[in-house]
mmCIF file of C-alpha atoms in Angstrom:
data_model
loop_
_atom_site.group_PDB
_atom_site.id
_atom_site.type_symbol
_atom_site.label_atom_id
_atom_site.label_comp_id
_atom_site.label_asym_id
_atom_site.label_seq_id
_atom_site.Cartn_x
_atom_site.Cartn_y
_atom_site.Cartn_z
ATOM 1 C CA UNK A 1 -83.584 -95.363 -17.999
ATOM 2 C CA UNK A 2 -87.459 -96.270 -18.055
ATOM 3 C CA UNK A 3 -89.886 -93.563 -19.421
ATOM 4 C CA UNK A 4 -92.832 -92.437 -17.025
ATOM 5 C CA UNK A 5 -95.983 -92.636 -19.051
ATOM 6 C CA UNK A 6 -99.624 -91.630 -18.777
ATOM 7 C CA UNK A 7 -100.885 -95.212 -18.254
ATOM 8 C CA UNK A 8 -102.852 -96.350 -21.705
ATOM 9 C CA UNK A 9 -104.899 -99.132 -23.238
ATOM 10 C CA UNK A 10 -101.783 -100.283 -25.046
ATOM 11 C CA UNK A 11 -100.380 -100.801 -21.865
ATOM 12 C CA UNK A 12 -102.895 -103.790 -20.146
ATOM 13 C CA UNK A 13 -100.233 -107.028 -21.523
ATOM 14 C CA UNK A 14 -97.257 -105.405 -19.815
ATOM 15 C CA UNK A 15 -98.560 -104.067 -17.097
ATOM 16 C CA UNK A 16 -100.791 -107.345 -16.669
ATOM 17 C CA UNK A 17 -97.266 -109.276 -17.067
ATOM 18 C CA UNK A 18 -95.883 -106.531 -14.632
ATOM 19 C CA UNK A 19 -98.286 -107.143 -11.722
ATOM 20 C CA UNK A 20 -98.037 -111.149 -12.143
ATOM 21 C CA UNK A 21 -94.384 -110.899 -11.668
ATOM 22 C CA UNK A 22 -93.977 -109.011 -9.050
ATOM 23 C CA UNK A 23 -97.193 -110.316 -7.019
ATOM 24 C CA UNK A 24 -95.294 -112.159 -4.242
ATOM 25 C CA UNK A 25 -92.841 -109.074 -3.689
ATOM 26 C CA UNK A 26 -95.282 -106.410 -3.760
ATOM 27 C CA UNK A 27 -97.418 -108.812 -1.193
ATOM 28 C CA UNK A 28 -94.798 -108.619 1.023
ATOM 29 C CA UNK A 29 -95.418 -104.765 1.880
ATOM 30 C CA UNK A 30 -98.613 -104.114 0.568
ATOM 31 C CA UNK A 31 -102.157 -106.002 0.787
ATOM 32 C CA UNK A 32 -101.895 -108.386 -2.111
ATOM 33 C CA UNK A 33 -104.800 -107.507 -4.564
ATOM 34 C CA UNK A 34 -105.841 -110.832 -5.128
ATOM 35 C CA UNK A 35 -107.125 -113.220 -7.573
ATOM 36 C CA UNK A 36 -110.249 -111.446 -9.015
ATOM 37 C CA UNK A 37 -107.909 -108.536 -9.893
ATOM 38 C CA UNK A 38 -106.094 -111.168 -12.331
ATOM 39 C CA UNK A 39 -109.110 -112.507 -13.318
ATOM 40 C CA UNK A 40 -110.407 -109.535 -14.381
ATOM 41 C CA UNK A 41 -107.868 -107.128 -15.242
ATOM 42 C CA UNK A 42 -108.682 -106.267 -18.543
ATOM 43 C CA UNK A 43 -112.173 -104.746 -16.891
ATOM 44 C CA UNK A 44 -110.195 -103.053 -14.322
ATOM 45 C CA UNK A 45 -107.855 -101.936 -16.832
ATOM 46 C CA UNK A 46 -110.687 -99.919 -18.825
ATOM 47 C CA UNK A 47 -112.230 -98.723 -15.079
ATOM 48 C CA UNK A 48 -108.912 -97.010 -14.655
ATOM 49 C CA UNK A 49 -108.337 -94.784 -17.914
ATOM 50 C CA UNK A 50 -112.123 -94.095 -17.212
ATOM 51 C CA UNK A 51 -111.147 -92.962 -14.061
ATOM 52 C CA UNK A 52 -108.576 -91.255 -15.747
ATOM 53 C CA UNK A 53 -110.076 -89.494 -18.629
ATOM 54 C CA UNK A 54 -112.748 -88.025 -16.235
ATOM 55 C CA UNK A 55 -109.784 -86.398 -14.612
ATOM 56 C CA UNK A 56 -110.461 -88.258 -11.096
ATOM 57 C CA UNK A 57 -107.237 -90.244 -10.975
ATOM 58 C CA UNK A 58 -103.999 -90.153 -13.015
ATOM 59 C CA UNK A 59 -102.272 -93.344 -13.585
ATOM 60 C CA UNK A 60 -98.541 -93.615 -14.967
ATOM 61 C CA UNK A 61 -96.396 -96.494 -15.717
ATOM 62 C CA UNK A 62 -92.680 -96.823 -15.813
ATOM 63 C CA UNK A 63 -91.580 -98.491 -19.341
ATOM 64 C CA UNK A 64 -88.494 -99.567 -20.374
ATOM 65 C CA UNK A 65 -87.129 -99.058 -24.118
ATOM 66 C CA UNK A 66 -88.550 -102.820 -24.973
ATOM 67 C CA UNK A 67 -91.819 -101.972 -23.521
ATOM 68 C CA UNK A 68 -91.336 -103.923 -20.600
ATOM 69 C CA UNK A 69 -93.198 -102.118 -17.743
ATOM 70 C CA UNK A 70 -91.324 -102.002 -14.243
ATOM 71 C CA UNK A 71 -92.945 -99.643 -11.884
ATOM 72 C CA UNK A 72 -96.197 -97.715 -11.611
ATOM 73 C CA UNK A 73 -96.909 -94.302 -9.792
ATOM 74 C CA UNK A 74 -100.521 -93.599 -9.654
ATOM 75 C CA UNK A 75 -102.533 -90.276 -8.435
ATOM 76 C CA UNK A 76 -105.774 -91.360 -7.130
ATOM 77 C CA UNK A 77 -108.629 -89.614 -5.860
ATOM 78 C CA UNK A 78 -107.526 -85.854 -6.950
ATOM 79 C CA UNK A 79 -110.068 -83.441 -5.449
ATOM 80 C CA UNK A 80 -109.884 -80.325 -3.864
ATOM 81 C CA UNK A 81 -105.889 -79.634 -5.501
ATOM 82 C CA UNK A 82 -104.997 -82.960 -3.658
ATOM 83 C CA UNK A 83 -104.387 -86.630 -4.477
ATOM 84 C CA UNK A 84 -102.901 -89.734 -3.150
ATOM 85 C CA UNK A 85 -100.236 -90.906 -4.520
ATOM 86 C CA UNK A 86 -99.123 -94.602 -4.718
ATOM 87 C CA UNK A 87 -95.967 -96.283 -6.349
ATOM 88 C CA UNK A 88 -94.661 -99.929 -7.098
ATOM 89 C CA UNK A 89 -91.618 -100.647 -8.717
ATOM 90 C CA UNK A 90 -90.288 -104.351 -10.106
ATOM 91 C CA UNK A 91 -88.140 -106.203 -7.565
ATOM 92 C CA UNK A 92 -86.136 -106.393 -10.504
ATOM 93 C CA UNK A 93 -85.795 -103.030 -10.808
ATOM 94 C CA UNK A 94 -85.875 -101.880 -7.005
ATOM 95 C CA UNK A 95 -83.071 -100.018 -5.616
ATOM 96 C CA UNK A 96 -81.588 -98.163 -8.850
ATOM 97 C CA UNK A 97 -83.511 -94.613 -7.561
ATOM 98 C CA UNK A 98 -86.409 -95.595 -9.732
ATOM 99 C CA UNK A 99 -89.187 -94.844 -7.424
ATOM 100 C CA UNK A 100 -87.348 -91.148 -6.260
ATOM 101 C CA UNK A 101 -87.104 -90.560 -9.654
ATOM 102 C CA UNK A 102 -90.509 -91.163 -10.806
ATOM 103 C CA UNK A 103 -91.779 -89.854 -7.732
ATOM 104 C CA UNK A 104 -89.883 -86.620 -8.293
ATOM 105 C CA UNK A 105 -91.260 -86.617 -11.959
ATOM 106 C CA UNK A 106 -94.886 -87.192 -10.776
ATOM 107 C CA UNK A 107 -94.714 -84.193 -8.627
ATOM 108 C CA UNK A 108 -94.058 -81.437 -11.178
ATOM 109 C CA UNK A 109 -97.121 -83.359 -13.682
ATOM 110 C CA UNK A 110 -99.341 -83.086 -10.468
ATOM 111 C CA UNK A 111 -98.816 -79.211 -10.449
ATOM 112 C CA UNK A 112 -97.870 -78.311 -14.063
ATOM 113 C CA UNK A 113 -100.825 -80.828 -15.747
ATOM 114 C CA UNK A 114 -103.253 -81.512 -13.057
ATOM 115 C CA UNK A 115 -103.080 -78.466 -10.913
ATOM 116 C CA UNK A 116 -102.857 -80.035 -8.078
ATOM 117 C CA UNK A 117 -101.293 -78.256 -4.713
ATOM 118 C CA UNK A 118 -101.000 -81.060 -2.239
ATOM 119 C CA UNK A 119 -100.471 -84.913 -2.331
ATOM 120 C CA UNK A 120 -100.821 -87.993 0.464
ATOM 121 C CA UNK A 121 -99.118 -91.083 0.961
ATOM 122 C CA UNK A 122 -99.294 -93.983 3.523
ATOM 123 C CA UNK A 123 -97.109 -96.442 4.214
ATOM 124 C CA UNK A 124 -95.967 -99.002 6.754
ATOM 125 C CA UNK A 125 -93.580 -98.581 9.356
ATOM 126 C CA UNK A 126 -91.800 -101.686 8.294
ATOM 127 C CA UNK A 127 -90.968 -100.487 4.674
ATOM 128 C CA UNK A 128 -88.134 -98.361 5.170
ATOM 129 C CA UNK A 129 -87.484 -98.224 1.496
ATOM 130 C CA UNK A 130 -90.855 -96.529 0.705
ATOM 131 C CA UNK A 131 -90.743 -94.150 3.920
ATOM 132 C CA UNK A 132 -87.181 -92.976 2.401
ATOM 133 C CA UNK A 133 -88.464 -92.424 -0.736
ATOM 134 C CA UNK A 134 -91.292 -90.031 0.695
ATOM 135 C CA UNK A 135 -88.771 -88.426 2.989
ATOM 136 C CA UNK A 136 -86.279 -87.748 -0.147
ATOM 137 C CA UNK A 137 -89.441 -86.351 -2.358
ATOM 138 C CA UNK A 138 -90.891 -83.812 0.001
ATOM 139 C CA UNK A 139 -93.150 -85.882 1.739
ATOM 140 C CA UNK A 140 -93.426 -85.090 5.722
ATOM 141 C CA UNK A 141 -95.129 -87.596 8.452
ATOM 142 C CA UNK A 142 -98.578 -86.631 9.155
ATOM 143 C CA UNK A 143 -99.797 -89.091 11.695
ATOM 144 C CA UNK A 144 -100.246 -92.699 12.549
ATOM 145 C CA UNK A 145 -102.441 -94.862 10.872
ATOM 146 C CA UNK A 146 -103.147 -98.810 10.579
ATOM 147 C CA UNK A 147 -102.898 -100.256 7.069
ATOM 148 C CA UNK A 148 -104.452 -103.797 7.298
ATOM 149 C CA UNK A 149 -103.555 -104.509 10.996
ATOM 150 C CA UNK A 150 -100.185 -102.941 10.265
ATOM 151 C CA UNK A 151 -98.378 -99.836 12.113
ATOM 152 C CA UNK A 152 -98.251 -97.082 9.531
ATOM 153 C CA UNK A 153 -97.581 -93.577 8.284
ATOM 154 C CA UNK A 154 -99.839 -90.887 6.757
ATOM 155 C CA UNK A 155 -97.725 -88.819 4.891
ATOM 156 C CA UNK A 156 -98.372 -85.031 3.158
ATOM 157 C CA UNK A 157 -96.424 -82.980 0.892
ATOM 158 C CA UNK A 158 -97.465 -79.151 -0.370
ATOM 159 C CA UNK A 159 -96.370 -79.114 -3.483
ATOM 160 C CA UNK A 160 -96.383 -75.425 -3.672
ATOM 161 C CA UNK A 161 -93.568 -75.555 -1.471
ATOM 162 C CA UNK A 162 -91.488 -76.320 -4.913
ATOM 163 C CA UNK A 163 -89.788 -79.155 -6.146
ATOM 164 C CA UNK A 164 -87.096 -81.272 -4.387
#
């Protein structure tokens, strides 16, 4: 079973190799990030534990035992005792419980390390595996939105409410 990690620099091949994998599936549901964020990942890589160390985001990263990264559940934006929260996990790796897992496990960090009290989540109507994974982890429909021209969710969960 893949550890969930607090993303680091030692992480940037894999989750470089991780991104460039799964690029064409992750496209598929989500705006694809395109070519500059290839180009210049290392850059972006050191943006985000920035980010991170300043206590504004909290990334994580799914690793297997050989290192090999296959998902990512990110915190972004924590103010206030609230965050966004945002997941991919490997096609490879998709449907094993991975993302309800992590999901689950990134929950009790928000509260127990970050002291957070609420997340968000969006996703598109047409990605029932990502709206069940919300549903399972506590998250609750919180209006309509449009992500990119596409019909979508805005999701909350009060994570004060306990774990699930």
């Amino acid at each position: 079973m893949p550890r969930l990690q607090l993303l680091r620099l030692d992480h940037a091949p894999a989750l470089l190799a991780f991104e460039r994998e799964n690029r064409a599936h992750f496209a598929a549901s989500v705006p694809d990030r395109g070519d500059q964020y290839f180009d210049r990942f290392d850059e972006r890589h050191a943006s985000l534990l920035a980010e991170q160390a300043a206590g504004l985001c909290f990334f994580h990263v799914l690793v297997e035992d050989d290192g090999e990264i296959v998902g990512r559940v990110n915190l972004v934006d924590a103010a206030d005792g609230s965050a966004e929260l945002g997941y991919r996990i490997a096609e490879r790796a998709a449907g094993r419980g991975l993302a309800t897992a992590a999901v689950r496990e990134v929950r009790v960090l928000a509260v127990a390390q970050y002291g957070l009290t609420g997340l968000r989540a969006v996703t598109t109507l047409d990605n029932p595996g990502s709206r069940a994974v919300l549903a399972r982890t506590g998250f609750v429909p919180a209006g309509e939105i449009d992500l990119d021209g596409r019909p979508g969710l805005r999701l909350v969960c009060d994570l004060q409410a306990g774990p699930v």
